[in-house]
Short mmCIF file of C-alpha atoms and ligand atoms in Angstrom, two decimals:
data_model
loop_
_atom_site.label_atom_id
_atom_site.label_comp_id
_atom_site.label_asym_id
_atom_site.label_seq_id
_atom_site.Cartn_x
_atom_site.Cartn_y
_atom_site.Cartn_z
CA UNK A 1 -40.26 -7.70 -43.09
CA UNK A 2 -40.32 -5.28 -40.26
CA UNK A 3 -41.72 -6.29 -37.05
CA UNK A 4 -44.79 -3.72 -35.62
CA UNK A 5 -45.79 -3.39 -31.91
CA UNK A 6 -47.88 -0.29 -31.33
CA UNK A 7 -46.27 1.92 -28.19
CA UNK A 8 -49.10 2.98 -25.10
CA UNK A 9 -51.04 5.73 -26.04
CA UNK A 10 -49.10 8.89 -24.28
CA UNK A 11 -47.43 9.42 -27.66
CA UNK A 12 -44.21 9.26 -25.68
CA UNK A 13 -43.59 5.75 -26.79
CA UNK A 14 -42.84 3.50 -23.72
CA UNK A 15 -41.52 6.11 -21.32
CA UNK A 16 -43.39 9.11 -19.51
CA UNK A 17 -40.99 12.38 -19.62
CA UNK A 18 -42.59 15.31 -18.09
CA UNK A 19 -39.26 17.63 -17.64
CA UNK A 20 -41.69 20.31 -16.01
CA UNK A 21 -42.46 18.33 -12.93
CA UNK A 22 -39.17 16.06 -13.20
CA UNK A 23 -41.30 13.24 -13.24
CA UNK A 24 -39.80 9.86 -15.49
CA UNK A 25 -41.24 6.79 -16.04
CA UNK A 26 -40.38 3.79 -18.03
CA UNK A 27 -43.55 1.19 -19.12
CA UNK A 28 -42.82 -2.14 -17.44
CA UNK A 29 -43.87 -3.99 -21.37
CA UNK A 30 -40.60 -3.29 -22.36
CA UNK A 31 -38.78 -5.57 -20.50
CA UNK A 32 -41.27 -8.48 -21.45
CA UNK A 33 -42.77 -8.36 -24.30
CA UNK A 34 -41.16 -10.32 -27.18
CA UNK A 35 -42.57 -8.11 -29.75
CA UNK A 36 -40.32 -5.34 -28.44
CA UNK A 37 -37.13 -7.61 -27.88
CA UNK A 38 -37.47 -8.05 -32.35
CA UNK A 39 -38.07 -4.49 -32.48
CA UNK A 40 -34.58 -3.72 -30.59
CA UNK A 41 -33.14 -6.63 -32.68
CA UNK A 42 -33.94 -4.63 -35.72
CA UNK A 43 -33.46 -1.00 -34.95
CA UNK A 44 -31.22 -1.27 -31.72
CA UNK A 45 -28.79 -4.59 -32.34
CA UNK A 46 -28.36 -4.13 -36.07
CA UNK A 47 -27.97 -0.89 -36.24
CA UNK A 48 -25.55 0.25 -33.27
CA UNK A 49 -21.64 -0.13 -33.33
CA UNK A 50 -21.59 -3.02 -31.08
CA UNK A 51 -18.18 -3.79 -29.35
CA UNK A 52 -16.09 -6.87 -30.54
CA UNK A 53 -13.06 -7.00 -29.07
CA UNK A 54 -9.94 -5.19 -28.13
CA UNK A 55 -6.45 -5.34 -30.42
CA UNK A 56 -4.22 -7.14 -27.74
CA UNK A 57 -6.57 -10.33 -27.89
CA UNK A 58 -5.13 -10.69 -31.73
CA UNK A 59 -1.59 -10.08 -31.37
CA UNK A 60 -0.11 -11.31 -34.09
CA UNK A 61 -1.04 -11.42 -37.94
CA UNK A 62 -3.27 -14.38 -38.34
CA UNK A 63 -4.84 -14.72 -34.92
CA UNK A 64 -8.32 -15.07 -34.65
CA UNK A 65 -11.10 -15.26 -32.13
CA UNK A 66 -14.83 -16.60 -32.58
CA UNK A 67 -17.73 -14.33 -30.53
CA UNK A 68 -21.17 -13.88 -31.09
CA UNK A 69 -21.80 -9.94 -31.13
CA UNK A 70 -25.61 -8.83 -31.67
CA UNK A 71 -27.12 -12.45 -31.79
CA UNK A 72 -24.50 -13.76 -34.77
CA UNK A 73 -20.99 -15.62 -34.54
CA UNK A 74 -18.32 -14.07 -35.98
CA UNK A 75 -14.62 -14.49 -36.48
CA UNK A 76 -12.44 -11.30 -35.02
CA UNK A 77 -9.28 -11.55 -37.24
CA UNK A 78 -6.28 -10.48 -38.81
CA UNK A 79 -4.67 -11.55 -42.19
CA UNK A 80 -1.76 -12.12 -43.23
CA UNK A 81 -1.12 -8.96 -43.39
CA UNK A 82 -2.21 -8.06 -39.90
CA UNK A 83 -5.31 -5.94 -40.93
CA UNK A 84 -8.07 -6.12 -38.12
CA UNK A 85 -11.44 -8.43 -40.06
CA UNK A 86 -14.64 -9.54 -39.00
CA UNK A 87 -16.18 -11.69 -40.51
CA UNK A 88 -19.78 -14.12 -40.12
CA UNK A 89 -18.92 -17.53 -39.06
CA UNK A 90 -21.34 -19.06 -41.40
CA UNK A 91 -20.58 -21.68 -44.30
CA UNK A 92 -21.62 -19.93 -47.84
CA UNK A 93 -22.83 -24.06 -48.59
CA UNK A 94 -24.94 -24.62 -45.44
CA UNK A 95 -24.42 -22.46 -42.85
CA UNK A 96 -22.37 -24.94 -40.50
CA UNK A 97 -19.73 -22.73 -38.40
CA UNK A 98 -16.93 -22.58 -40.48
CA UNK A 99 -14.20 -22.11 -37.20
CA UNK A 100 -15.21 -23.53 -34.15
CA UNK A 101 -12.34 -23.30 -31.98
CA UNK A 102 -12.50 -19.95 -29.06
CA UNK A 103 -9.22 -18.42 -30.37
CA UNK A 104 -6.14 -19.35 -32.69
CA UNK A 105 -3.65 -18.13 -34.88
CA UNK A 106 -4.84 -19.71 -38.38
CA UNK A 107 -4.19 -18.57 -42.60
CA UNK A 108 -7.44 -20.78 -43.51
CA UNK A 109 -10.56 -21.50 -42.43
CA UNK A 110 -12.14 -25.30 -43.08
CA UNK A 111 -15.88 -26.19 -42.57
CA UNK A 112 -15.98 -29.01 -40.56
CA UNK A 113 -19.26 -30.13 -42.04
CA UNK A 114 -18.38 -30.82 -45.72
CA UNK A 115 -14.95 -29.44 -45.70
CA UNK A 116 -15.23 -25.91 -48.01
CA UNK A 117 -12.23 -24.61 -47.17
CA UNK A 118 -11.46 -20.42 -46.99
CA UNK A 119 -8.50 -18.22 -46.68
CA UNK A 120 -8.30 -16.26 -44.20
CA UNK A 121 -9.69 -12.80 -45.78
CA UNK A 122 -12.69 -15.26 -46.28
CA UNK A 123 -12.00 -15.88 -49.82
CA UNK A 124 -13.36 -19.43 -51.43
CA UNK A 125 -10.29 -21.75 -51.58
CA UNK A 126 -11.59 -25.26 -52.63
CA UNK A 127 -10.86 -27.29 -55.60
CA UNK A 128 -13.55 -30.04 -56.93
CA UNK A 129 -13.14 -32.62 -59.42
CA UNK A 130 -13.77 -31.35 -63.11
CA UNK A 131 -17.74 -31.31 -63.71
CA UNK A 132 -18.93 -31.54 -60.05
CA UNK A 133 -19.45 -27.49 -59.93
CA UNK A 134 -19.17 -24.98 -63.04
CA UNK A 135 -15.76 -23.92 -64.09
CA UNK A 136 -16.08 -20.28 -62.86
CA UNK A 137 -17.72 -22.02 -59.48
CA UNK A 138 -17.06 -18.87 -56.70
CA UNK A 139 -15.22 -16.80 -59.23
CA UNK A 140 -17.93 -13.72 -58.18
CA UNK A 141 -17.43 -14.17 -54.71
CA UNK A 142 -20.51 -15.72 -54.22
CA UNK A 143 -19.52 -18.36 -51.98
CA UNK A 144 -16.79 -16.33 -49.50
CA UNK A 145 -17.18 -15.70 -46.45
CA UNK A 146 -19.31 -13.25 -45.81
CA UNK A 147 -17.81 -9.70 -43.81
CA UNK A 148 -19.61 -7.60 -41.36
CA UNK A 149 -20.73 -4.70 -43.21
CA UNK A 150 -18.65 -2.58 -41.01
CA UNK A 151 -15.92 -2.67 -38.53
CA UNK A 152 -13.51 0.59 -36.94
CA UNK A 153 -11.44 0.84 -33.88
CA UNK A 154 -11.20 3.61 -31.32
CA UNK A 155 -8.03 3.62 -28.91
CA UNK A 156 -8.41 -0.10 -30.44
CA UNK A 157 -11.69 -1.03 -28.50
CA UNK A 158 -13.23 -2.82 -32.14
CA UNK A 159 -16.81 -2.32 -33.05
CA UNK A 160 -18.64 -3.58 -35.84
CA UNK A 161 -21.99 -2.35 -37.40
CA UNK A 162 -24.49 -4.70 -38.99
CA UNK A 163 -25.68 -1.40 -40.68
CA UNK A 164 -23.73 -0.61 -44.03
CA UNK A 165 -25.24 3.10 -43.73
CA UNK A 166 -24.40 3.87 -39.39
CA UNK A 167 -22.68 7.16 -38.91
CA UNK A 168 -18.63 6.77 -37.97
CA UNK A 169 -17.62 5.22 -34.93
CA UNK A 170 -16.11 8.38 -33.76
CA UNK A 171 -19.32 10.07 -34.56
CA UNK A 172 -20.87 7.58 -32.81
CA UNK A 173 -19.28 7.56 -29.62
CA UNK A 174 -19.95 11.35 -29.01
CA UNK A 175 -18.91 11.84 -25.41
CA UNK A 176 -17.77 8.60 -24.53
CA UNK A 177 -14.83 8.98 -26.42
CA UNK A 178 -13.16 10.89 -24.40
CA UNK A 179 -13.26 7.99 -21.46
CA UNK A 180 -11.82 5.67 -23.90
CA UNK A 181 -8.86 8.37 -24.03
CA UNK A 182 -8.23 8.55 -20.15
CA UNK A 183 -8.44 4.41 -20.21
CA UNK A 184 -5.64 4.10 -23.22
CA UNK A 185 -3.94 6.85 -21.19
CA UNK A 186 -2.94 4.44 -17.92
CA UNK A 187 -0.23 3.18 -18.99
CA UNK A 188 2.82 4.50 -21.23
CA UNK A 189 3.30 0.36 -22.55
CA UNK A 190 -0.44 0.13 -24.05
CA UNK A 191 -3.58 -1.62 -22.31
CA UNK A 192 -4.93 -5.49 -22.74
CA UNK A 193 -7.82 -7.63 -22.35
CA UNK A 194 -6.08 -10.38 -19.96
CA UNK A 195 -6.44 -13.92 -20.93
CA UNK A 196 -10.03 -15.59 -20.38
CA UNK A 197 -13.41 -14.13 -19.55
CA UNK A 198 -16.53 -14.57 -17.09
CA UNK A 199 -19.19 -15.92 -18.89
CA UNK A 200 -22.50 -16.64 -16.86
CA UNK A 201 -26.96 -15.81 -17.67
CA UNK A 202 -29.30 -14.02 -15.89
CA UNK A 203 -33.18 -14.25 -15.93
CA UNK A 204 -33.64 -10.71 -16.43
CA UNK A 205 -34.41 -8.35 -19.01
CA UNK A 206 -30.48 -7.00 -20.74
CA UNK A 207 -31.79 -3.15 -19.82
CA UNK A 208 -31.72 -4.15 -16.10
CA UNK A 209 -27.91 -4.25 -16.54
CA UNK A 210 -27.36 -1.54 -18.46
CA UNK A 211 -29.53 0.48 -16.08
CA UNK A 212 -27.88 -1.55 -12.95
CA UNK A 213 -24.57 -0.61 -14.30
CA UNK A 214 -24.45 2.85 -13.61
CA UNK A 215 -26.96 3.04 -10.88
CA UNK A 216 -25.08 4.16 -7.62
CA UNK A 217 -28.26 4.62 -5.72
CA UNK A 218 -28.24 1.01 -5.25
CA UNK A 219 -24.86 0.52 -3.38
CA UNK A 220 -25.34 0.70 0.08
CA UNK A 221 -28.54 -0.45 -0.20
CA UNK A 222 -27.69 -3.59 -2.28
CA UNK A 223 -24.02 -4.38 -1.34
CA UNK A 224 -24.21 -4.08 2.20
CA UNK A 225 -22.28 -7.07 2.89
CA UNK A 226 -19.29 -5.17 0.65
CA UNK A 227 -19.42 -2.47 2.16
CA UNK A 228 -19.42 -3.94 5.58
CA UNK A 229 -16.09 -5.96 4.24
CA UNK A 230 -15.16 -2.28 3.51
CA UNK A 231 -15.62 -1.52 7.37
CA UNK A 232 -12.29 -4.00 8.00
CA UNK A 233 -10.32 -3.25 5.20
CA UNK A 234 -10.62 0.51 5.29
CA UNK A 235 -12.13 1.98 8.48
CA UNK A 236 -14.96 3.43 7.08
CA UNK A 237 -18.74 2.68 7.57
CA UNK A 238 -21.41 2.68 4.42
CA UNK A 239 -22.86 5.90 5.93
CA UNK A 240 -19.48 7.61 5.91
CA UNK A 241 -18.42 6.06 2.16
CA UNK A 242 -21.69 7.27 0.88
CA UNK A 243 -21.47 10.96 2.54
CA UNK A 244 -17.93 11.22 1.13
CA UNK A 245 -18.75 10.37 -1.96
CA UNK A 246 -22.19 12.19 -2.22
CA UNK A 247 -21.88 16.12 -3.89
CA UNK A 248 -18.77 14.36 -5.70
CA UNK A 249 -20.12 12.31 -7.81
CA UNK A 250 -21.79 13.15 -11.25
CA UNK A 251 -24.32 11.48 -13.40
CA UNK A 252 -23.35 12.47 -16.77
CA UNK A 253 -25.29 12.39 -20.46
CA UNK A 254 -22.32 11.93 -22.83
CA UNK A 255 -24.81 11.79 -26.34
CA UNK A 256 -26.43 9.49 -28.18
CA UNK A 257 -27.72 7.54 -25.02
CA UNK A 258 -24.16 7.21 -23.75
CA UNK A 259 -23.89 7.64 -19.89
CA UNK A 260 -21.47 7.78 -16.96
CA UNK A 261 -21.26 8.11 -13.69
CA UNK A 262 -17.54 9.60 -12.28
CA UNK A 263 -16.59 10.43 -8.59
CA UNK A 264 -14.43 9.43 -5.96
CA UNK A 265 -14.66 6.41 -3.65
CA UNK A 266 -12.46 5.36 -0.80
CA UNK A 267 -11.64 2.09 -1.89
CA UNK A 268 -8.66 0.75 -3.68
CA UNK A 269 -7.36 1.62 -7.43
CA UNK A 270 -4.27 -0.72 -8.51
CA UNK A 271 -3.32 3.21 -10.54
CA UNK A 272 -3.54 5.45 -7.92
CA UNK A 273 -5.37 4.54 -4.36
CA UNK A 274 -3.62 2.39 -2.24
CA UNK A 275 -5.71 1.13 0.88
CA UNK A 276 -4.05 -0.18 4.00
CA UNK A 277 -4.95 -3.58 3.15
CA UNK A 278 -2.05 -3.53 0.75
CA UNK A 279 0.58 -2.60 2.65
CA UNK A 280 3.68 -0.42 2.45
CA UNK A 281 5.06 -1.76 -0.28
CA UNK A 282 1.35 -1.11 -2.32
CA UNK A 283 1.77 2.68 -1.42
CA UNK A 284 5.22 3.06 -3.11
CA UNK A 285 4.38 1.42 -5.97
CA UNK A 286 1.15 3.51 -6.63
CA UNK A 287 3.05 6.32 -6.05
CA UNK A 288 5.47 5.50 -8.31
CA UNK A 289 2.92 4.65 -11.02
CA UNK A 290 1.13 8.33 -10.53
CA UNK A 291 4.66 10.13 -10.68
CA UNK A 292 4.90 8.57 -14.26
CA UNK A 293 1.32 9.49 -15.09
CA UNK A 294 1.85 13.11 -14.32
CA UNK A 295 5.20 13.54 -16.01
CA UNK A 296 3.50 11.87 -19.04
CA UNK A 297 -0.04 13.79 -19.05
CA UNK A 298 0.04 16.42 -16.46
CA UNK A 299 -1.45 16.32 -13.01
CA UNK A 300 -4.53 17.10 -13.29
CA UNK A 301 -5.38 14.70 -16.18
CA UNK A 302 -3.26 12.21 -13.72
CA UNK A 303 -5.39 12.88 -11.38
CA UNK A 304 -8.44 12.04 -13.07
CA UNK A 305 -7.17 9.40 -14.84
CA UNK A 306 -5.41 7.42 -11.36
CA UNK A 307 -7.93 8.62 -8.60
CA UNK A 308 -11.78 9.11 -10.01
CA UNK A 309 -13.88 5.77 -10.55
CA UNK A 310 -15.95 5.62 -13.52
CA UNK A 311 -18.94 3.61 -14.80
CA UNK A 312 -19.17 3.74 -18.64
CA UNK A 313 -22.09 2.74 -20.38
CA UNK A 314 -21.74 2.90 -24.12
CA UNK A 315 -24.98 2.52 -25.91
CA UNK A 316 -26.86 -0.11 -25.76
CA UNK A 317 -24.77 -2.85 -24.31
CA UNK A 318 -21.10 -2.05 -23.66
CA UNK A 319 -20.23 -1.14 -20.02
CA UNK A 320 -16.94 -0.60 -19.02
CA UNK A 321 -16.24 -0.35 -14.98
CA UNK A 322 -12.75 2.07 -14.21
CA UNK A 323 -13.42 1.29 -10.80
CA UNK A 324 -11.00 -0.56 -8.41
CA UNK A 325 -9.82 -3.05 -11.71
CA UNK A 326 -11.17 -2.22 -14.94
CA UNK A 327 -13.88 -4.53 -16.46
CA UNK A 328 -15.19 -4.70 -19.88
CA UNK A 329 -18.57 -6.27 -20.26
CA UNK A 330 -21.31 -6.66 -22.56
CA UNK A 331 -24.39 -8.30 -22.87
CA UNK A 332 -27.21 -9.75 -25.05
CA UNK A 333 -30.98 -10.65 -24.39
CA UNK A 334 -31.24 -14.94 -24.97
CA UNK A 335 -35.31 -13.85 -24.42
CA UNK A 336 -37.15 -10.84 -22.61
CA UNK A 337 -36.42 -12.21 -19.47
CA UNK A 338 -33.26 -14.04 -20.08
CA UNK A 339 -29.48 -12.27 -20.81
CA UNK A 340 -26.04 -13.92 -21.31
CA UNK A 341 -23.15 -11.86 -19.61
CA UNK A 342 -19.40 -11.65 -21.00
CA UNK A 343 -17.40 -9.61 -18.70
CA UNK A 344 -13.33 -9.50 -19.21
CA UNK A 345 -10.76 -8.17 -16.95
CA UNK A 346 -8.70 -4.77 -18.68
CA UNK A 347 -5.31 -4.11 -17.68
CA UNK A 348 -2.16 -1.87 -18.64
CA UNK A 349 0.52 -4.09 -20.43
CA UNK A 350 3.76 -5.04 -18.68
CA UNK A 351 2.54 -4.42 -14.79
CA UNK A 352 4.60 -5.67 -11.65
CA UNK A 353 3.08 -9.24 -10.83
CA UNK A 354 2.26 -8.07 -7.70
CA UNK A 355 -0.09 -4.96 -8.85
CA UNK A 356 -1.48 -7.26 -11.48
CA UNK A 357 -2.71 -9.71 -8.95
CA UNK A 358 -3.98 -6.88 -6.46
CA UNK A 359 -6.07 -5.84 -9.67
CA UNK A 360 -7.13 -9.50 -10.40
CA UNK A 361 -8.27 -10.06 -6.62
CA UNK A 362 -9.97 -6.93 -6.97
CA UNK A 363 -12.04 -7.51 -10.11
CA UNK A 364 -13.06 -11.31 -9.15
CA UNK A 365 -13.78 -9.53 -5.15
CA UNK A 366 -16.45 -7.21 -6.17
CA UNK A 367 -17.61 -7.66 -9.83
CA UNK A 368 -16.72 -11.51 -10.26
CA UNK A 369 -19.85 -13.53 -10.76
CA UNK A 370 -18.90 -14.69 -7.18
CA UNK A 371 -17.58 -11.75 -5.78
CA UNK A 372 -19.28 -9.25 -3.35
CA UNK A 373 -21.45 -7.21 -5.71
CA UNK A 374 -22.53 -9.69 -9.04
CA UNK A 375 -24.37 -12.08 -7.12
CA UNK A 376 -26.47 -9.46 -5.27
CA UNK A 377 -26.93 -7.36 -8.36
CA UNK A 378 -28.19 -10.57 -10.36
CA UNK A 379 -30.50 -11.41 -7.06
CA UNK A 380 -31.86 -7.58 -7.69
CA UNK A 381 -32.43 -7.65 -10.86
CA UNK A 382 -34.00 -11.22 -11.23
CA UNK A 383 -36.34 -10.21 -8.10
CA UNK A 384 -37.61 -7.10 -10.95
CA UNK A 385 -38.05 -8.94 -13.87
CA UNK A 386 -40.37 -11.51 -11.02
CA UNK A 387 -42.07 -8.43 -10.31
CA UNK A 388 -43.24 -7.12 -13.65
CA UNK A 389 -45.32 -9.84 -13.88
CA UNK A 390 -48.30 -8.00 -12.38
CA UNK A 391 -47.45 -5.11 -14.85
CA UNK A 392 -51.27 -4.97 -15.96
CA UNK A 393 -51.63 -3.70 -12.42
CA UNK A 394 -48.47 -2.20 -11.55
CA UNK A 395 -47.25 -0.65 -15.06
CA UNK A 396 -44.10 1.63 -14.52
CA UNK A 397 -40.90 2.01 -13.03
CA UNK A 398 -39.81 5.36 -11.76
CA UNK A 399 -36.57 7.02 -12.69
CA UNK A 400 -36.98 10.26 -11.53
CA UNK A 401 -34.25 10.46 -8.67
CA UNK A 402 -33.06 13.79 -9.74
CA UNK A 403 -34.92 15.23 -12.71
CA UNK A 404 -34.89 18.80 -11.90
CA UNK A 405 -31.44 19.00 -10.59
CA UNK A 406 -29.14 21.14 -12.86
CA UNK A 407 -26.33 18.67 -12.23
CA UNK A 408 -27.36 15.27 -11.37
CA UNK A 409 -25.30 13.04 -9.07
CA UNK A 410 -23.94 9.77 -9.27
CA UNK A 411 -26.96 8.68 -6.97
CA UNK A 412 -29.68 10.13 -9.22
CA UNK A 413 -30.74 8.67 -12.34
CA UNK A 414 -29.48 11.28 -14.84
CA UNK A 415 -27.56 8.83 -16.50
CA UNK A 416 -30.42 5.91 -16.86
CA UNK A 417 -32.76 8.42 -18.49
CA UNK A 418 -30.12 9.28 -21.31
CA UNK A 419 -30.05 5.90 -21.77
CA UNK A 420 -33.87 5.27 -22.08
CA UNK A 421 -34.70 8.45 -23.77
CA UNK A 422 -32.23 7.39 -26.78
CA UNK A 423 -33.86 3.26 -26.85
CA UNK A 424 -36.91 5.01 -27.13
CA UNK A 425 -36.11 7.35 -29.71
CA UNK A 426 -35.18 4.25 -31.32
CA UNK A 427 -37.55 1.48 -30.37
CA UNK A 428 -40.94 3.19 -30.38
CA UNK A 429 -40.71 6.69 -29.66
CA UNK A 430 -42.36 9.85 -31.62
FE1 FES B 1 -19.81 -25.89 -44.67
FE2 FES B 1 -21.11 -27.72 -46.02
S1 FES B 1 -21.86 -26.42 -44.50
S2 FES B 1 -19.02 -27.22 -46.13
FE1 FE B 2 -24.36 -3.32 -7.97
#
C-alpha cells in the first residue's frame, strides 16, 4: 500500500522556487515528519541506484561482505566464478540473517538459526530426511536466496536498485559520471576502499548531510578552529583561504539531483599539493606523482585531476569528498531526526607508505568523526534539527545564496537546490 501525506498548499510541493526573484525555500516538515521519511522510503530509497561497495573490498572469487544499503542487509559477493552478486541477507524459512559475519571469503552460506544451508549464488543446498519436505522441496527456487533486483558497476563503484524497472546506472549518473572518471584516473595501479570504516549516528535529519556536504558557505564560519590550525601549518588566515578560493570555486548541477562543488584550496592533496608541513621529501614525491599523471592523461586533465578539490554528492545519499584524502560516505535516516553515517577512506593502490599515511592523517584530521570538521558539522546540524521544532512558527529554510547568478559558486547554494528540486520532484512535488 502506498503511503499519502498531502504537500503545503503552494502546489510546489515542500519547496518555494520563485526563479524570477531568486528566492528558494525548503518547508521545515520535511525533515520531521515521519509520514515523509515512508514517502522517501518508497519513491526515494527503493527506487534510486544506491551505492554498495567498491570492487577492491571483494578481491578474490568468493569474498563477501554484509551491509545494509536502503534500510535492508545484504550480502556484496562474488561466486565462484568471481561475478560481482548482491544478494538479501534474509533466510527464505524465517528470515534469520543467513551470514552474519562483516566480511569473508565463503562458497556457502548457513543460517545460523535452523541451519538451511545456500551456495553461494544463493541457491537452496539442504538435504532433509525422506518425508519431512516434498520431494521437489526448492526445486522452483522458491526457497533461494533472494537477489537484489538490480546491481551494475561504474569505474567499479557498485550500486544496486531495489527497482526492477530504474533507468541504467550510466543513465543514472548523468553528470556525475564523469567525477567517477577523474577519481579511477589517480592512479595508473587502480583505486581501493582501505581496510575498515567510520561508523557513528547523528540526531539529525539524513538531508542535513547531504545538504552539509557540499555547502562551502559554512567553512569559515563553522570550522574556525581548522582553519585557525591552517594559520600554523600553512601561513594563511581564514579571510585569505576564503578570498583565494572565492570566484574559483563552482557550484555545479550535474542532473538528476546530482551536485558538486569543485575549486581550489590551499591545503594539502597527498596527489598533487604538498604543504610545508610535509617537508622536502613530500614535495618530490608529489611531484613525481603529477609527472606520471600528465604523461598518462595530459596536463590539463592532470591538473584537474591532482590540484582541484571536489565535493560529490550523488543522489540521494552517496557523497564522495576528493578533497585533501578521498572519502566515500553514505548515509541512511534510523528516524526523521536520527541518521547512521558510514564513511570509508579511498585510496590509489600500491602508494609509498609514507604518502599513504599523510593521506590517512589527513582524512581522520578533518573529516574523522574526531577530526577538525565532523564534530562541528554534527554540532551544526543537530543544533537545526533542535530548531525546527518551532516550525509551526518558523516554517522554512532559505537556500537562496545565489539564485540569480549565471554561474553559482562554491559558496552559494546552486548545488543544494539541484538536490532539493529533484527529492521534490520525487517526494511530493507537481
Ligand atoms: Fe534460517 Fe530457519 S530462519 S534456517
Ligand atoms: Fe563542514
Amino acid at each position: 500500500m502506498s503511503t499519502t501525506v498531502s504537500p503545503p498548499s503552494n502546489n510546489q510541493g515542500w519547496i518555494i522556487d520563485d526563479r524570477e526573484r531568486g528566492l528558494f525555500k525548503v518547508d521545515r516538515e520535511a525533515f520531521t515528519s515521519p509520514e515523509i521519511l515512508a514517502l522517501e522510503r518508497e519513491r526515494i530509497f527503493d527506487r534510486s541506484w544506491l551505492f554498495l561497495g567498491h570492487a577492491s573490498e571483494l578481491p578474490k572469487p568468493n569474498d563477501f561482505i554484509t551491509r545494509r544499503v536502503g534500510g535492508r542487509d545484504l550480502i556484496f559477493n562474488r561466486n565462484r566464478k568471481g561475478e560481482f552478486q548482491a544478494i538479501i541477507n534474509a533466510c527464505p524459512h524465517r528470515g534469520a540473517q543467513v551470514e552474519r559475519q562483516p566480511c569473508g571469503n565463503a562458497i556457502s552460506f548457513k543460517c545460523f538459526y535452523h541451519g538451511w544451508a545456500f551456495n553461494n549464488n544463493g541457491r537452496f543446498a539442504t538435504r532433509s530426511p525422506e518425508g519431512v519436505y516434498p520431494s521437489d522441496f526448492g526445486d522452483d527456487g522458491s526457497v533461494d536466496l533472494v537477489r537484489v533486483p538490480r546491481i551494475d558497476s561504474y569505474r567499479d563503484f557498485y550500486f544496486i536498485n531495489y527497482d526492477s524497472e530504474a533507468i541504467s546506472l550510466k543513465e543514472y549518473l548523468a553528470g556525475s559520471a564523469e567525477v567517477f572518471d577523474l577519481l579511477a584516473d589517480h592512479s595508473p595501479n587502480g583505486m581501493e576502499i582501505v581496510g575498515g570504516a567510520q561508523e557513528y549516528s547523528v540526531r539529525a535529519n539524513w538531508k542535513l548531510l547531504v545538504e552539509n556536504s557540499y555547502d562551502g558557505y559554512h567553512a569559515a564560519e563553522t570550522h574556525s578552529t581548522y582553519f585557525e590550525y591552517l594559520l600554523s601549518v600553512i601561513g594563511m588566515s581564514a579571510e585569505e583561504v576564503i578570498a583565494s578560493m572565492e570566484g574559483e570555486t563552482k557550484g555545479l548541477d550535474l542532473g538528476n539531483g546530482h551536485s558538486m562543488i569543485e575549486g581550489r584550496g590551499p591545503w594539502g592533496r597527498p596527489i598533487g599539493r604538498p604543504i610545508p608541513a610535509w617537508g622536502d621529501e613530500g614535495r618530490a614525491e608529489i611531484e613525481a606523482i603529477k609527472s606520471e599523471l600528465r604523461a598518462r592523461v595530459g596536463p590539463e586533465r592532470a591538473e584537474r585531476i591532482a590540484t582541484y578539490d571536489r565535493n560529490l554528492g550523488v543522489f540521494p545519499n552517496l557523497v564522495i569528498n576528493d578533497i585533501m584524502a578521498i572519502t566515500v560516505r553514505t548515509f541512511y535516516p534510523e528516524a526523521p531526526d536520527l541518521m547512521s553515517v558510514t564513511s570509508w577512506a579511498f585510496a590509489p593502490k600500491g602508494e609509498t607508505r609514507e604518502l599513504r599515511k599523510r593521506r590517512l592523517d589527513n582524512f581522520l584530521e578533518f573529516l574523522g568523526p574526531g577530526g577538525f570538521a565532523t564534530p562541528d558539522d554534527v554540532e551544526a546540524l543537530e543544533s537545526a534539527q533542535r530548531g525546527y521544532a518551532s516550525a509551526k512558527f518558523a516554517r522554512y529554510n532559505d537556500i537562496s545564496r545565489g539564485a540569480l547568478k549565471k554561474n553559482p559558486g562554491g559558496n552559494d547554494e546552486n548545488q543544494m537546490r539541484a538536490f532539493w528540486r529533484e527529492w521534490n520532484r520525487r517526494v511530493g512535488g507537481c
